[in-house]
PDB file of C-alpha atoms and ligand atoms in Angstrom:
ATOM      1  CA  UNK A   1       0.000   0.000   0.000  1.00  0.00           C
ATOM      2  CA  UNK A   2       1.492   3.324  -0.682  1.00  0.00           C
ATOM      3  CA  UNK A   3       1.216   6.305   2.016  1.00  0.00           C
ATOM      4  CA  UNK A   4      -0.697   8.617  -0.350  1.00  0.00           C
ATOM      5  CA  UNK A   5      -3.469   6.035  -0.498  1.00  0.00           C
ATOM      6  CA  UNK A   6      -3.832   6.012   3.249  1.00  0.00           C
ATOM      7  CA  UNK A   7      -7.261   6.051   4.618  1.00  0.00           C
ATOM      8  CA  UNK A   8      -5.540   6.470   8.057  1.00  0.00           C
ATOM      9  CA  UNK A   9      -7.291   7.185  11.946  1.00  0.00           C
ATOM     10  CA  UNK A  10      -4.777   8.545  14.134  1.00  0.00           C
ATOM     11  CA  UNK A  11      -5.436   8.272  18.007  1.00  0.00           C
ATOM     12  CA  UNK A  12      -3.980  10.429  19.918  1.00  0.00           C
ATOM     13  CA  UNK A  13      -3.616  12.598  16.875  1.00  0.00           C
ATOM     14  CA  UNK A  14      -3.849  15.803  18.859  1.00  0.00           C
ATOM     15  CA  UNK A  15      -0.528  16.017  20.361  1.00  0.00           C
ATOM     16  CA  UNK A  16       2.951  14.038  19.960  1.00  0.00           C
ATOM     17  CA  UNK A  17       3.199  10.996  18.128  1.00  0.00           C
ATOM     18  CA  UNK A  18      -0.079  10.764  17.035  1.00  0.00           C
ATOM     19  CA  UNK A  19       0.296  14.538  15.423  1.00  0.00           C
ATOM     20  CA  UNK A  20       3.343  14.033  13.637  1.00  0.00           C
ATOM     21  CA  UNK A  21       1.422  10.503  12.393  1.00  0.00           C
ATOM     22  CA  UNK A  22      -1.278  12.466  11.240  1.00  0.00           C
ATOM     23  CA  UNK A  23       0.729  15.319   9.530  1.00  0.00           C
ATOM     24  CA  UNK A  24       3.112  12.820   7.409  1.00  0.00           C
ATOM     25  CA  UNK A  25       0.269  11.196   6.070  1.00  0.00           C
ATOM     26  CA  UNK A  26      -1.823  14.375   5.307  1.00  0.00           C
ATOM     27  CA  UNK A  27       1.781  16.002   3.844  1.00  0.00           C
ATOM     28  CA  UNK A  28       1.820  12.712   1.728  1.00  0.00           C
ATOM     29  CA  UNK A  29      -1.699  13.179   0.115  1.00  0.00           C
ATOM     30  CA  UNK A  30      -3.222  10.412   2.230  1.00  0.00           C
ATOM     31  CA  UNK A  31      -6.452  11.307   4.219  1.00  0.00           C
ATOM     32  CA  UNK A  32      -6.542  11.530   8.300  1.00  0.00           C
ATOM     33  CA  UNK A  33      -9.234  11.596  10.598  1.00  0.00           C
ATOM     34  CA  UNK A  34      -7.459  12.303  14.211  1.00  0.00           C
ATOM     35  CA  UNK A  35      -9.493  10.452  17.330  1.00  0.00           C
ATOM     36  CA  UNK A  36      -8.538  11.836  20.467  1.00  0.00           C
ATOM     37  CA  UNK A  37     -10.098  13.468  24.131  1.00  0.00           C
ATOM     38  CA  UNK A  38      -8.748  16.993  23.760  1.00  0.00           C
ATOM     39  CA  UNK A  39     -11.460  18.534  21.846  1.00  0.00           C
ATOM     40  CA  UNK A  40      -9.477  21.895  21.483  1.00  0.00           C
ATOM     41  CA  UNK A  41      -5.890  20.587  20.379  1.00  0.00           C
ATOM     42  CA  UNK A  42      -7.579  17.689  18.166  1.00  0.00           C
ATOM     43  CA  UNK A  43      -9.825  20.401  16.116  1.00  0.00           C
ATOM     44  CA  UNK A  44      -7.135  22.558  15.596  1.00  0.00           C
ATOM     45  CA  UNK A  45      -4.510  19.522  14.636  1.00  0.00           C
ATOM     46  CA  UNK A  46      -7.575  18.631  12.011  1.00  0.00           C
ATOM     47  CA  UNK A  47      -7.619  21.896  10.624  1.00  0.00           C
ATOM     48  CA  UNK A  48      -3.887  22.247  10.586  1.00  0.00           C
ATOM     49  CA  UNK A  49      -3.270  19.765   8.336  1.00  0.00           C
ATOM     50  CA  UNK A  50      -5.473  20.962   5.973  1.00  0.00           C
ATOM     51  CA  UNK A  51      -7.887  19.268   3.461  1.00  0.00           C
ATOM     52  CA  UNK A  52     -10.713  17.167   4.318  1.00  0.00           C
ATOM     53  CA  UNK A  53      -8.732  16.159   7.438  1.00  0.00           C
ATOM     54  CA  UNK A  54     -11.133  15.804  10.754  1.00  0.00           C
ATOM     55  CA  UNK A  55     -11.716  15.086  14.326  1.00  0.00           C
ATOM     56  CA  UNK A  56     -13.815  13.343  16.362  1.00  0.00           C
ATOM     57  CA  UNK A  57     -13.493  13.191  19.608  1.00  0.00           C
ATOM     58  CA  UNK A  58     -13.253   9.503  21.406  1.00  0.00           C
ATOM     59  CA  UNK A  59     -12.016   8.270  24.910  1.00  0.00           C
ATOM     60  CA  UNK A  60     -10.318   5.313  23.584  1.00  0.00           C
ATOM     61  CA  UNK A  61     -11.567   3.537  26.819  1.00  0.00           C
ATOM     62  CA  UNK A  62     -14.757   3.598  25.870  1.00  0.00           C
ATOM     63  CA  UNK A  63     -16.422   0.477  23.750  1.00  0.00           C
ATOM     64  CA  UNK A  64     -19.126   2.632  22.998  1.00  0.00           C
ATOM     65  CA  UNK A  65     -17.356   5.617  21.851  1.00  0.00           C
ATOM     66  CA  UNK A  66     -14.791   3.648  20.082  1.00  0.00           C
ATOM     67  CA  UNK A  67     -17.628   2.194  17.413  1.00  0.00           C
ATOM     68  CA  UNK A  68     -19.189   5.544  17.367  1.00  0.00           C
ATOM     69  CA  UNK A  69     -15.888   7.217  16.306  1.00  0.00           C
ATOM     70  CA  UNK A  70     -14.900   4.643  13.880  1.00  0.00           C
ATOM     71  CA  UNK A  71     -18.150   4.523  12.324  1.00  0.00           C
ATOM     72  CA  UNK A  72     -18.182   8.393  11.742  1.00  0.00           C
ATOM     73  CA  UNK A  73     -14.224   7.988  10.633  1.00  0.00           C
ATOM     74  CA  UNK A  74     -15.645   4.982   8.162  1.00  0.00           C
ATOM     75  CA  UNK A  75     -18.312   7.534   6.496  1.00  0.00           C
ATOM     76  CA  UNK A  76     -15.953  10.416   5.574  1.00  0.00           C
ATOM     77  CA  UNK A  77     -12.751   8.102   4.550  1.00  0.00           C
ATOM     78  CA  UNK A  78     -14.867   5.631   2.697  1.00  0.00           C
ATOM     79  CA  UNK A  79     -12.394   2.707   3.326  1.00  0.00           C
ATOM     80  CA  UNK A  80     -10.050   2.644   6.631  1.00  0.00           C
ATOM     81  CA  UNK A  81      -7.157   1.577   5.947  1.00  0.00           C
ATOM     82  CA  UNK A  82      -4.688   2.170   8.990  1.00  0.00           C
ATOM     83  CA  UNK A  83      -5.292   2.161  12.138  1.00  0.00           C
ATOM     84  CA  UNK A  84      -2.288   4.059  13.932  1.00  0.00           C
ATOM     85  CA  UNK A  85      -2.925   3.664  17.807  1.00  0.00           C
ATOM     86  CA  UNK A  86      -0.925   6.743  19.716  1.00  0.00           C
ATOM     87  CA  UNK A  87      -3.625   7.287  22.702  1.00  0.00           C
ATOM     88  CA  UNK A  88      -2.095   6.422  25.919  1.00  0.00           C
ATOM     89  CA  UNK A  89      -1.105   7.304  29.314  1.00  0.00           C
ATOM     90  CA  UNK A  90       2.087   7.530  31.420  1.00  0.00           C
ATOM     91  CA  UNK A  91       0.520   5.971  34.434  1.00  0.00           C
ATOM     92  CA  UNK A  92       3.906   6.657  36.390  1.00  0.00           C
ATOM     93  CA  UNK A  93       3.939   5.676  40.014  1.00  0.00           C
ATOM     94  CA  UNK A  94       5.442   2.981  42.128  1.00  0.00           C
ATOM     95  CA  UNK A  95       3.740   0.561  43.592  1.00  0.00           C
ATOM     96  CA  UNK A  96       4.830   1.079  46.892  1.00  0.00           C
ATOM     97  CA  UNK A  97       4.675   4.729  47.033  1.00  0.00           C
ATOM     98  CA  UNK A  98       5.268   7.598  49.599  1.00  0.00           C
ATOM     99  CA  UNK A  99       1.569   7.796  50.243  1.00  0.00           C
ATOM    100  CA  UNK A 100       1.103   4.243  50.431  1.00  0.00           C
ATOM    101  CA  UNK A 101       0.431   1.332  48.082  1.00  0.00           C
ATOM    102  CA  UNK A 102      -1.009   1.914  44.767  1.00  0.00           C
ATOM    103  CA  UNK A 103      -4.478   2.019  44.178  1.00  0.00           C
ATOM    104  CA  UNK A 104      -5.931  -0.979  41.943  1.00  0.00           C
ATOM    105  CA  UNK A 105      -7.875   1.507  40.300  1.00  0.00           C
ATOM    106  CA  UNK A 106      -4.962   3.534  39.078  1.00  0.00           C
ATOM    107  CA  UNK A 107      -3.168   0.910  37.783  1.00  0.00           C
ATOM    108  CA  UNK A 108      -6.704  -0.192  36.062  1.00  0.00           C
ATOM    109  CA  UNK A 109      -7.274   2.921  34.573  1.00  0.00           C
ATOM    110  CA  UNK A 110      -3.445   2.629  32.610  1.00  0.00           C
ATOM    111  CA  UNK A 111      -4.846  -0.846  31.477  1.00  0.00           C
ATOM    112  CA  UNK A 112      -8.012   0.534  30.362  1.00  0.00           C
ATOM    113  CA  UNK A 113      -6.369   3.522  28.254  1.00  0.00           C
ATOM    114  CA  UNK A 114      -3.357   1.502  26.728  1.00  0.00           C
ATOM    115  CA  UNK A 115      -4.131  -1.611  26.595  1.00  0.00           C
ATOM    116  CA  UNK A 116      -8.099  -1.786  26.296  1.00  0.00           C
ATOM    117  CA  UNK A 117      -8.151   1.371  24.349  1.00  0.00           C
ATOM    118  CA  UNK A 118      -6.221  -0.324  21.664  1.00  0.00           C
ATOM    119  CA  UNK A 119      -7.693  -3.353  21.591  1.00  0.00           C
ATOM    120  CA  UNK A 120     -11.295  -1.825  21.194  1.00  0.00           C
ATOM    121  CA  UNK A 121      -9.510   0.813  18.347  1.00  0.00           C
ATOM    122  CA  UNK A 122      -8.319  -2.577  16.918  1.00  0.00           C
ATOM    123  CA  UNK A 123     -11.182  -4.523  16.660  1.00  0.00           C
ATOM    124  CA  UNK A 124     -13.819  -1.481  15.201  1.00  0.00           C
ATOM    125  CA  UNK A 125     -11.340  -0.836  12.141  1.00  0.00           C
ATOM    126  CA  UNK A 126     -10.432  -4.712  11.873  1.00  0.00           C
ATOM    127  CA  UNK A 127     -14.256  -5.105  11.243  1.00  0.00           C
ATOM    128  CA  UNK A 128     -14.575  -2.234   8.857  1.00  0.00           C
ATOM    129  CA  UNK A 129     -10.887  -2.610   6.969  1.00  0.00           C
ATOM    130  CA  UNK A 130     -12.557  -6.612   6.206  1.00  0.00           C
ATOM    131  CA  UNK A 131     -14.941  -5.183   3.609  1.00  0.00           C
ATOM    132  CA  UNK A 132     -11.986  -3.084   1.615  1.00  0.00           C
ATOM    133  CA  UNK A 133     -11.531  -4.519  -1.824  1.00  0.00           C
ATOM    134  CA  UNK A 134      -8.148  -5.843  -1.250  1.00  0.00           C
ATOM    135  CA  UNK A 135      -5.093  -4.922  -3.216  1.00  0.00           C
ATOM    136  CA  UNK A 136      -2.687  -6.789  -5.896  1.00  0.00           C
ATOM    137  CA  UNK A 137      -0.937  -7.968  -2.917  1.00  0.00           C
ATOM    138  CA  UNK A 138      -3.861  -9.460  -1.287  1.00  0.00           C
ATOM    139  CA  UNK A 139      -3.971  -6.336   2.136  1.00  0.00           C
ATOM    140  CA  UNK A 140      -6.919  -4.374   3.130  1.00  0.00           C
ATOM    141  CA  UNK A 141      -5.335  -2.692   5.820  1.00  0.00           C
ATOM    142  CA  UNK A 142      -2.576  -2.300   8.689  1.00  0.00           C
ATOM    143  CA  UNK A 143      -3.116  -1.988  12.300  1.00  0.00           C
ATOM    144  CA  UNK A 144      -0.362  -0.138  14.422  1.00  0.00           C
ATOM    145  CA  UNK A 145      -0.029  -0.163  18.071  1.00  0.00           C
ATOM    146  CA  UNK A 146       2.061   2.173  19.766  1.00  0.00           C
ATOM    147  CA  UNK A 147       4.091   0.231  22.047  1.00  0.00           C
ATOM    148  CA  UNK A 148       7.199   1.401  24.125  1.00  0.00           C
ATOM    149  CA  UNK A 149      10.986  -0.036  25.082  1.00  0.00           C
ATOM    150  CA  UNK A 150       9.218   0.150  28.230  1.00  0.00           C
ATOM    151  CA  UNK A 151       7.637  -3.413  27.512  1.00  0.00           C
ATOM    152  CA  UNK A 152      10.718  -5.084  27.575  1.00  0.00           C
ATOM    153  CA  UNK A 153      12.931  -2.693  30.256  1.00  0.00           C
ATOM    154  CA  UNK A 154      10.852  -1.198  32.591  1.00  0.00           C
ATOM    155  CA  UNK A 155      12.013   1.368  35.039  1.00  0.00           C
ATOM    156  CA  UNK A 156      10.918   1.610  38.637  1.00  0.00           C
ATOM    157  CA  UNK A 157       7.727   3.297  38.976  1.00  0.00           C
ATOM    158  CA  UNK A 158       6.678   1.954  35.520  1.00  0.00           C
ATOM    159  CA  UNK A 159       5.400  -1.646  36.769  1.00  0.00           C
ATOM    160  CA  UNK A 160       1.143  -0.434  35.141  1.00  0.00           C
ATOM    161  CA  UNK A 161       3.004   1.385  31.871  1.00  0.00           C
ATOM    162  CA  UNK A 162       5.209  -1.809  31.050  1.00  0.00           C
ATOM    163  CA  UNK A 163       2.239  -4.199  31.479  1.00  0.00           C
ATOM    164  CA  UNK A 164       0.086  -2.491  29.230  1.00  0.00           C
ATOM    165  CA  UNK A 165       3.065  -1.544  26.425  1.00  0.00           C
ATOM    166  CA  UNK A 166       4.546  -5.316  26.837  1.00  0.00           C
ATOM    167  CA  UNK A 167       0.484  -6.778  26.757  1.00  0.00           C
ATOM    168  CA  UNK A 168       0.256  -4.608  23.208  1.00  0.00           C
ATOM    169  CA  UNK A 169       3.620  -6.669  21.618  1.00  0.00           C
ATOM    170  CA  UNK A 170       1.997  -9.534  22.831  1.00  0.00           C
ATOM    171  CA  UNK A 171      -1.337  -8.601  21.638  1.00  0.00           C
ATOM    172  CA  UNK A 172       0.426  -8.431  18.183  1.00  0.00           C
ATOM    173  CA  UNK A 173       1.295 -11.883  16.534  1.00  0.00           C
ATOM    174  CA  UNK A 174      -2.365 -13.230  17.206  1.00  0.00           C
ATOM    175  CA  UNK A 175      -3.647 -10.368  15.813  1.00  0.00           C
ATOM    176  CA  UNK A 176      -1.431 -10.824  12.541  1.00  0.00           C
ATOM    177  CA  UNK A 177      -2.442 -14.486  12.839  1.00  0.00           C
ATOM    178  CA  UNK A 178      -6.044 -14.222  12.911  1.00  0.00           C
ATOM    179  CA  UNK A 179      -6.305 -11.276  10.692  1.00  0.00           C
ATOM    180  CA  UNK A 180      -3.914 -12.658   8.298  1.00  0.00           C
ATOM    181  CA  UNK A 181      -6.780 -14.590   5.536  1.00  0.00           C
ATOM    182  CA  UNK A 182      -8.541 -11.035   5.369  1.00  0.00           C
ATOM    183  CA  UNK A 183      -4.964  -9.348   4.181  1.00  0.00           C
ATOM    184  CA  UNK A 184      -5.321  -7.208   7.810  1.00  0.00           C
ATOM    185  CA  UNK A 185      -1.632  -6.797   9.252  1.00  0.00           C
ATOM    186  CA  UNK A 186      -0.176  -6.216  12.570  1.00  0.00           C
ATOM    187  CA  UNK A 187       3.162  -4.099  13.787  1.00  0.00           C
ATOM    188  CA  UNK A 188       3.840  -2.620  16.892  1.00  0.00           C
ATOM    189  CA  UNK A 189       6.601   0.177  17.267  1.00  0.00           C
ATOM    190  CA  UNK A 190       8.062   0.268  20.339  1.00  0.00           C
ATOM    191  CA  UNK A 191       9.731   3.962  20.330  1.00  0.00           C
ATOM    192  CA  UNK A 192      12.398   4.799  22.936  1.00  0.00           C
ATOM    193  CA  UNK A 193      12.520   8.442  24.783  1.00  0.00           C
ATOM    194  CA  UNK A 194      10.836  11.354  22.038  1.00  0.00           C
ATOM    195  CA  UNK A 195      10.637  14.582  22.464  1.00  0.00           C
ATOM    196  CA  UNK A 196       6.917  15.082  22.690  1.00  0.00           C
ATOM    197  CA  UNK A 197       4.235  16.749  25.234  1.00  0.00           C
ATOM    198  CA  UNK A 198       5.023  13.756  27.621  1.00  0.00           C
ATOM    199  CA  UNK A 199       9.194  14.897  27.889  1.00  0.00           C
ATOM    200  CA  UNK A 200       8.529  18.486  28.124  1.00  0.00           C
ATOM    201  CA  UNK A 201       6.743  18.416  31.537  1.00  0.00           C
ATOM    202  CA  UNK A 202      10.353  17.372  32.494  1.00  0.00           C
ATOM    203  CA  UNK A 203      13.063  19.493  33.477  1.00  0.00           C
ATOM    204  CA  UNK A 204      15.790  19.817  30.861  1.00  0.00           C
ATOM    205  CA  UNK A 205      18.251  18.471  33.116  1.00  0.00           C
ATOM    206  CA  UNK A 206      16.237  15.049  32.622  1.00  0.00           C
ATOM    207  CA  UNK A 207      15.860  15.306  29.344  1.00  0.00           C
ATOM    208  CA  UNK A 208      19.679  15.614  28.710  1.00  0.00           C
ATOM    209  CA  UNK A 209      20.328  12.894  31.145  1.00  0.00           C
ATOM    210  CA  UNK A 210      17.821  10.710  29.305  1.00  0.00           C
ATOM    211  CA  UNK A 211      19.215  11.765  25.935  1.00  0.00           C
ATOM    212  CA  UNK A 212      23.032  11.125  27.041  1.00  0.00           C
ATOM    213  CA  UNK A 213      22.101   7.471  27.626  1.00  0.00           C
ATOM    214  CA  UNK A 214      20.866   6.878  24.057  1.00  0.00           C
ATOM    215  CA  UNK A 215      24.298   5.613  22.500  1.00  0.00           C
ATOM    216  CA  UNK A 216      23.197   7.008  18.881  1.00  0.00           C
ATOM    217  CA  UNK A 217      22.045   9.256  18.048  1.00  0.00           C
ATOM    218  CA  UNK A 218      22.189  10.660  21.274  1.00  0.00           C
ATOM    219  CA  UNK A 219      19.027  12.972  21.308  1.00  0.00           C
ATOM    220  CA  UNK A 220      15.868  12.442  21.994  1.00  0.00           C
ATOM    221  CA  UNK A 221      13.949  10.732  19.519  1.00  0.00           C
ATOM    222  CA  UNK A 222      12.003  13.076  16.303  1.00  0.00           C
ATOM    223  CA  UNK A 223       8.329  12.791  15.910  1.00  0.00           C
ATOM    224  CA  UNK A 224       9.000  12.894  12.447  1.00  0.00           C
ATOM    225  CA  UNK A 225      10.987   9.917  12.700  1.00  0.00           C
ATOM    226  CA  UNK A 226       8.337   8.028  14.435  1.00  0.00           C
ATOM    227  CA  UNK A 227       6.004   8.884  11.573  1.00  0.00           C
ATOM    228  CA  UNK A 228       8.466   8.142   8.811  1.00  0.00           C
ATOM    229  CA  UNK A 229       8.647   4.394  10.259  1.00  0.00           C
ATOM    230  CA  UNK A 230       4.361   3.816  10.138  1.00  0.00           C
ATOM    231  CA  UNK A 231       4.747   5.224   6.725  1.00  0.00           C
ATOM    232  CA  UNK A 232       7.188   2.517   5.802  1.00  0.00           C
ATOM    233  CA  UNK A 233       5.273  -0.106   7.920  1.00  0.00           C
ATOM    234  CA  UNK A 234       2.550   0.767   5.703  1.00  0.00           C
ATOM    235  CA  UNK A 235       4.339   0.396   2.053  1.00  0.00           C
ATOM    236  CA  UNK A 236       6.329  -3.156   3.188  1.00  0.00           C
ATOM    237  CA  UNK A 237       3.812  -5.869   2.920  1.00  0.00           C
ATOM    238  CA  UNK A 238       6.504  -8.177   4.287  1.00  0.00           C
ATOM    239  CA  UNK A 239       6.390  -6.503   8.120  1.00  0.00           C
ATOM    240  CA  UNK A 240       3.807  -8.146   9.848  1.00  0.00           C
ATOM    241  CA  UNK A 241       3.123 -10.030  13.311  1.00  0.00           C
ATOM    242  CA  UNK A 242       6.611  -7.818  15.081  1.00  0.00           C
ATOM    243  CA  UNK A 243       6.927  -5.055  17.324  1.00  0.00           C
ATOM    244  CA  UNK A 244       9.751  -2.899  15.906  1.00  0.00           C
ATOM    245  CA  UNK A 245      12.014  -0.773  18.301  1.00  0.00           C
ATOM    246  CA  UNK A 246      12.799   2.920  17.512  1.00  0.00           C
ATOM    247  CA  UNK A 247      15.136   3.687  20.128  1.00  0.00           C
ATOM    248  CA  UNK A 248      18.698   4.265  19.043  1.00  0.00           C
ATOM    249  CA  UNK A 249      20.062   1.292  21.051  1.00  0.00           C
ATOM    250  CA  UNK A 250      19.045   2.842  24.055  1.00  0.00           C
ATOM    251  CA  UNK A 251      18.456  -0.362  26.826  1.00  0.00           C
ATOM    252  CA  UNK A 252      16.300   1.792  29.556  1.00  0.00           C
ATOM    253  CA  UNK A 253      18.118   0.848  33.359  1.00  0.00           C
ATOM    254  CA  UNK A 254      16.308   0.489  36.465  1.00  0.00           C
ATOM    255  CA  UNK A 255      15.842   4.071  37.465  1.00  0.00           C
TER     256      UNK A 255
HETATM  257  N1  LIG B 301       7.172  10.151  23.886  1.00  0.00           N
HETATM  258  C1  LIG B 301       7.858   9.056  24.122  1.00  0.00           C
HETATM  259  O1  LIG B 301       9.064   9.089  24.413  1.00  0.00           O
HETATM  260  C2  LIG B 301       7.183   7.706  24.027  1.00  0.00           C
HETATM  261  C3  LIG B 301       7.993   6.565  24.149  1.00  0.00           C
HETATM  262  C4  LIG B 301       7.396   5.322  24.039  1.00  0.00           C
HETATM  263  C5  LIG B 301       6.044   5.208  23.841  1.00  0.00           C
HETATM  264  N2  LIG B 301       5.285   6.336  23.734  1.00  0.00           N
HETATM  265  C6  LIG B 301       3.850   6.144  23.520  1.00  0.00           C
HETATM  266  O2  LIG B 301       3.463   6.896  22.395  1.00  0.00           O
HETATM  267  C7  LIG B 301       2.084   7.260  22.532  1.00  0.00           C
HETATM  268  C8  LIG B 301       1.952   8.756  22.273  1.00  0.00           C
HETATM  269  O3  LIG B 301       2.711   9.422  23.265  1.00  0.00           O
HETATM  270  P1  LIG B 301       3.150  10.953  23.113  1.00  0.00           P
HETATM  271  O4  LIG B 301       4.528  11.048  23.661  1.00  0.00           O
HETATM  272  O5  LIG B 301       2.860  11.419  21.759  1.00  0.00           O
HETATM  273  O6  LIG B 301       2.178  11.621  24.196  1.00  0.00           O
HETATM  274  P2  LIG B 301       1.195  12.878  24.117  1.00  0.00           P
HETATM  275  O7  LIG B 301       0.755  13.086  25.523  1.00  0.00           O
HETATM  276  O8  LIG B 301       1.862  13.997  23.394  1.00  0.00           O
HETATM  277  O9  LIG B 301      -0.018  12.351  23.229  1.00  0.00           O
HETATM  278  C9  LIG B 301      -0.927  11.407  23.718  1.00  0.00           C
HETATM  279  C10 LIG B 301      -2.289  11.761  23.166  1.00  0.00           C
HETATM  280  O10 LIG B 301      -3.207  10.724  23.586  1.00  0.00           O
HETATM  281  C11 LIG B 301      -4.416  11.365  23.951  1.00  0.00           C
HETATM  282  N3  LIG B 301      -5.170  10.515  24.873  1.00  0.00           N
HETATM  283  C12 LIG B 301      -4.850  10.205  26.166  1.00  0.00           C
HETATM  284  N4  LIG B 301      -5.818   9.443  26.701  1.00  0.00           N
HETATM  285  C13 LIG B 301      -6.758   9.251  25.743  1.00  0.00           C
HETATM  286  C14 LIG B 301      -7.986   8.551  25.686  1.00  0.00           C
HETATM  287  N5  LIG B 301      -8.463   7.896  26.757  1.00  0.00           N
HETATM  288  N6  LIG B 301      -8.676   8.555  24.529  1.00  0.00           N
HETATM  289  C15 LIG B 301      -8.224   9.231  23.445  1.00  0.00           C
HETATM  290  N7  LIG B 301      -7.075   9.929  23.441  1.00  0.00           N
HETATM  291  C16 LIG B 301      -6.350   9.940  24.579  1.00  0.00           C
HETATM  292  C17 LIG B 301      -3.982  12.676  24.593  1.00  0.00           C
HETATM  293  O11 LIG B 301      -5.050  13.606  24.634  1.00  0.00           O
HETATM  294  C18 LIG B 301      -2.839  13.088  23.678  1.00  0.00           C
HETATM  295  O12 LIG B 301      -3.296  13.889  22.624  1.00  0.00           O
HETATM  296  C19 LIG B 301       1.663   6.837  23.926  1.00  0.00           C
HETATM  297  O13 LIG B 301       0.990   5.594  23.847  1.00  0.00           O
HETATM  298  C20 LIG B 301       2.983   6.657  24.655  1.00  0.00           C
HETATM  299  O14 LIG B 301       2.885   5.721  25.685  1.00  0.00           O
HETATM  300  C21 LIG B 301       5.822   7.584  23.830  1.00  0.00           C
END
């Protein structure tokens, strides 16, 4: 599939990742619809980009919302064909914290927005991208989760973050499996530390530290980059069933 056929949703398309998702593929002639909660960032992204680009807003977390959105996404792109997941949470905290142990429910909520939230996302384009007439090669579409390093070296205080970002690599080979006779792939990218929204509620003394430990390039990773990589996800048939790290070598230690 090539990028300026994209029929792409973009979660978490207001800010970060999910923006610089959602501007490649607009930049590339491919249409966007963003999903995301900010209703104020996400309209403006839309509009930013241009075109017949739009929002709707959706709490990934939500089943219900999650058809809604997808269905609405379905009637102005006339034939989904990404899925880029980019929603998610930080859900820092340890578990064993200075105000006492964590709270099931905070640890459920990360689950819900992560993990769930993808899953749901998943499922409501996987059911719409089976109808697309498929391609020479056989595809109708390409799901992407947005996975983390995190999944396979998490850092104290990350124990809810690395379960849901190591449950979405897992998630992916059945997904590839089962999806594979309707031409539906799945990749997770597991990025290592970019400079997005998330980093810049740091101090920049942790963000150099962070970015010193990256053995090259050493600097924080480039939205664009992150984008450039779904883009090629999308146009190599062949990548299917993996999760992918983006990370510059960087192996994250304990704290
Ligand atoms: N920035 C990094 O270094 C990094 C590294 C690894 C993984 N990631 C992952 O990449 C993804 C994007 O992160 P980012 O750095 O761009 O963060 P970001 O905060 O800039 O963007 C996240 C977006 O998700 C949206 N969102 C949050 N909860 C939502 C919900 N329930 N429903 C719909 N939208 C929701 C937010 O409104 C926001 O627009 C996340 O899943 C994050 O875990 C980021």
């Amino acid at each position: 599939m090539k990028i300026q056929d994209a029929r792409a949703v973009v979660t978490g398309g207001a800010s970060g990742l999910g923006n610089a998702v959602a501007r490649h593929i607009s930049s590339q002639g491919g249409r966007v619809v963003i999903l995301d909660v900010q209703e104020g960032p996400g309209r403006a992204a839309a509009a930013a980009l241009g075109g017949d680009a739009s929002f709707v807003r959706c709490d990934v977390a939500s089943e219900a919302e999650v058809n809604a959105a997808m269905d609405s996404a379905q009637a102005r792109l006339r034939g989904i064909n990404l899925l880029v997941n980019c929603a998610g949470v930080v859900g820092a905290g340890r578990v064993l914290g200075k105000n006492g142990p964590m709270a099931g429910e905070f640890f459920t909520k990360v689950v819900h927005i992560n993990l769930i939230g993808t899953f749901l996302c998943d499922k409501a384009a996987a059911a719409i991208m089976q109808n697309n007439a498929p391609n020479a090669d056989g595809e109708r579409g390409l799901l992407i989760h947005t996975s983390s390093v995190a999944a396979f070296e998490g850092q104290i205080g990350q124990a809810a973050y690395s379960a849901t970002k190591a449950g979405l690599a897992g998630m992916t080979l059945p997904l590839a499996r089962e999806f594979a006779r309707l031409g539906i792939r799945c990749v997770s990218i597991a990025p290592g530390i970019f400079h997005t929204a998330m980093m810049d509620a740091m101090s920049p003394e942790v963000r150099d530290s962070l970015a010193s430990q990256i053995p090259f390039p050493a600097r924080l990773g480039r939205p664009e980059e992150f984008a450039q990589l779904v883009a090629a996800v999308f146009e190599i048939p062949m990548l299917n069933g993996e999760t992918i790290r983006l990370d510059g070598a960087l192996r994250m230690q304990p704290k």
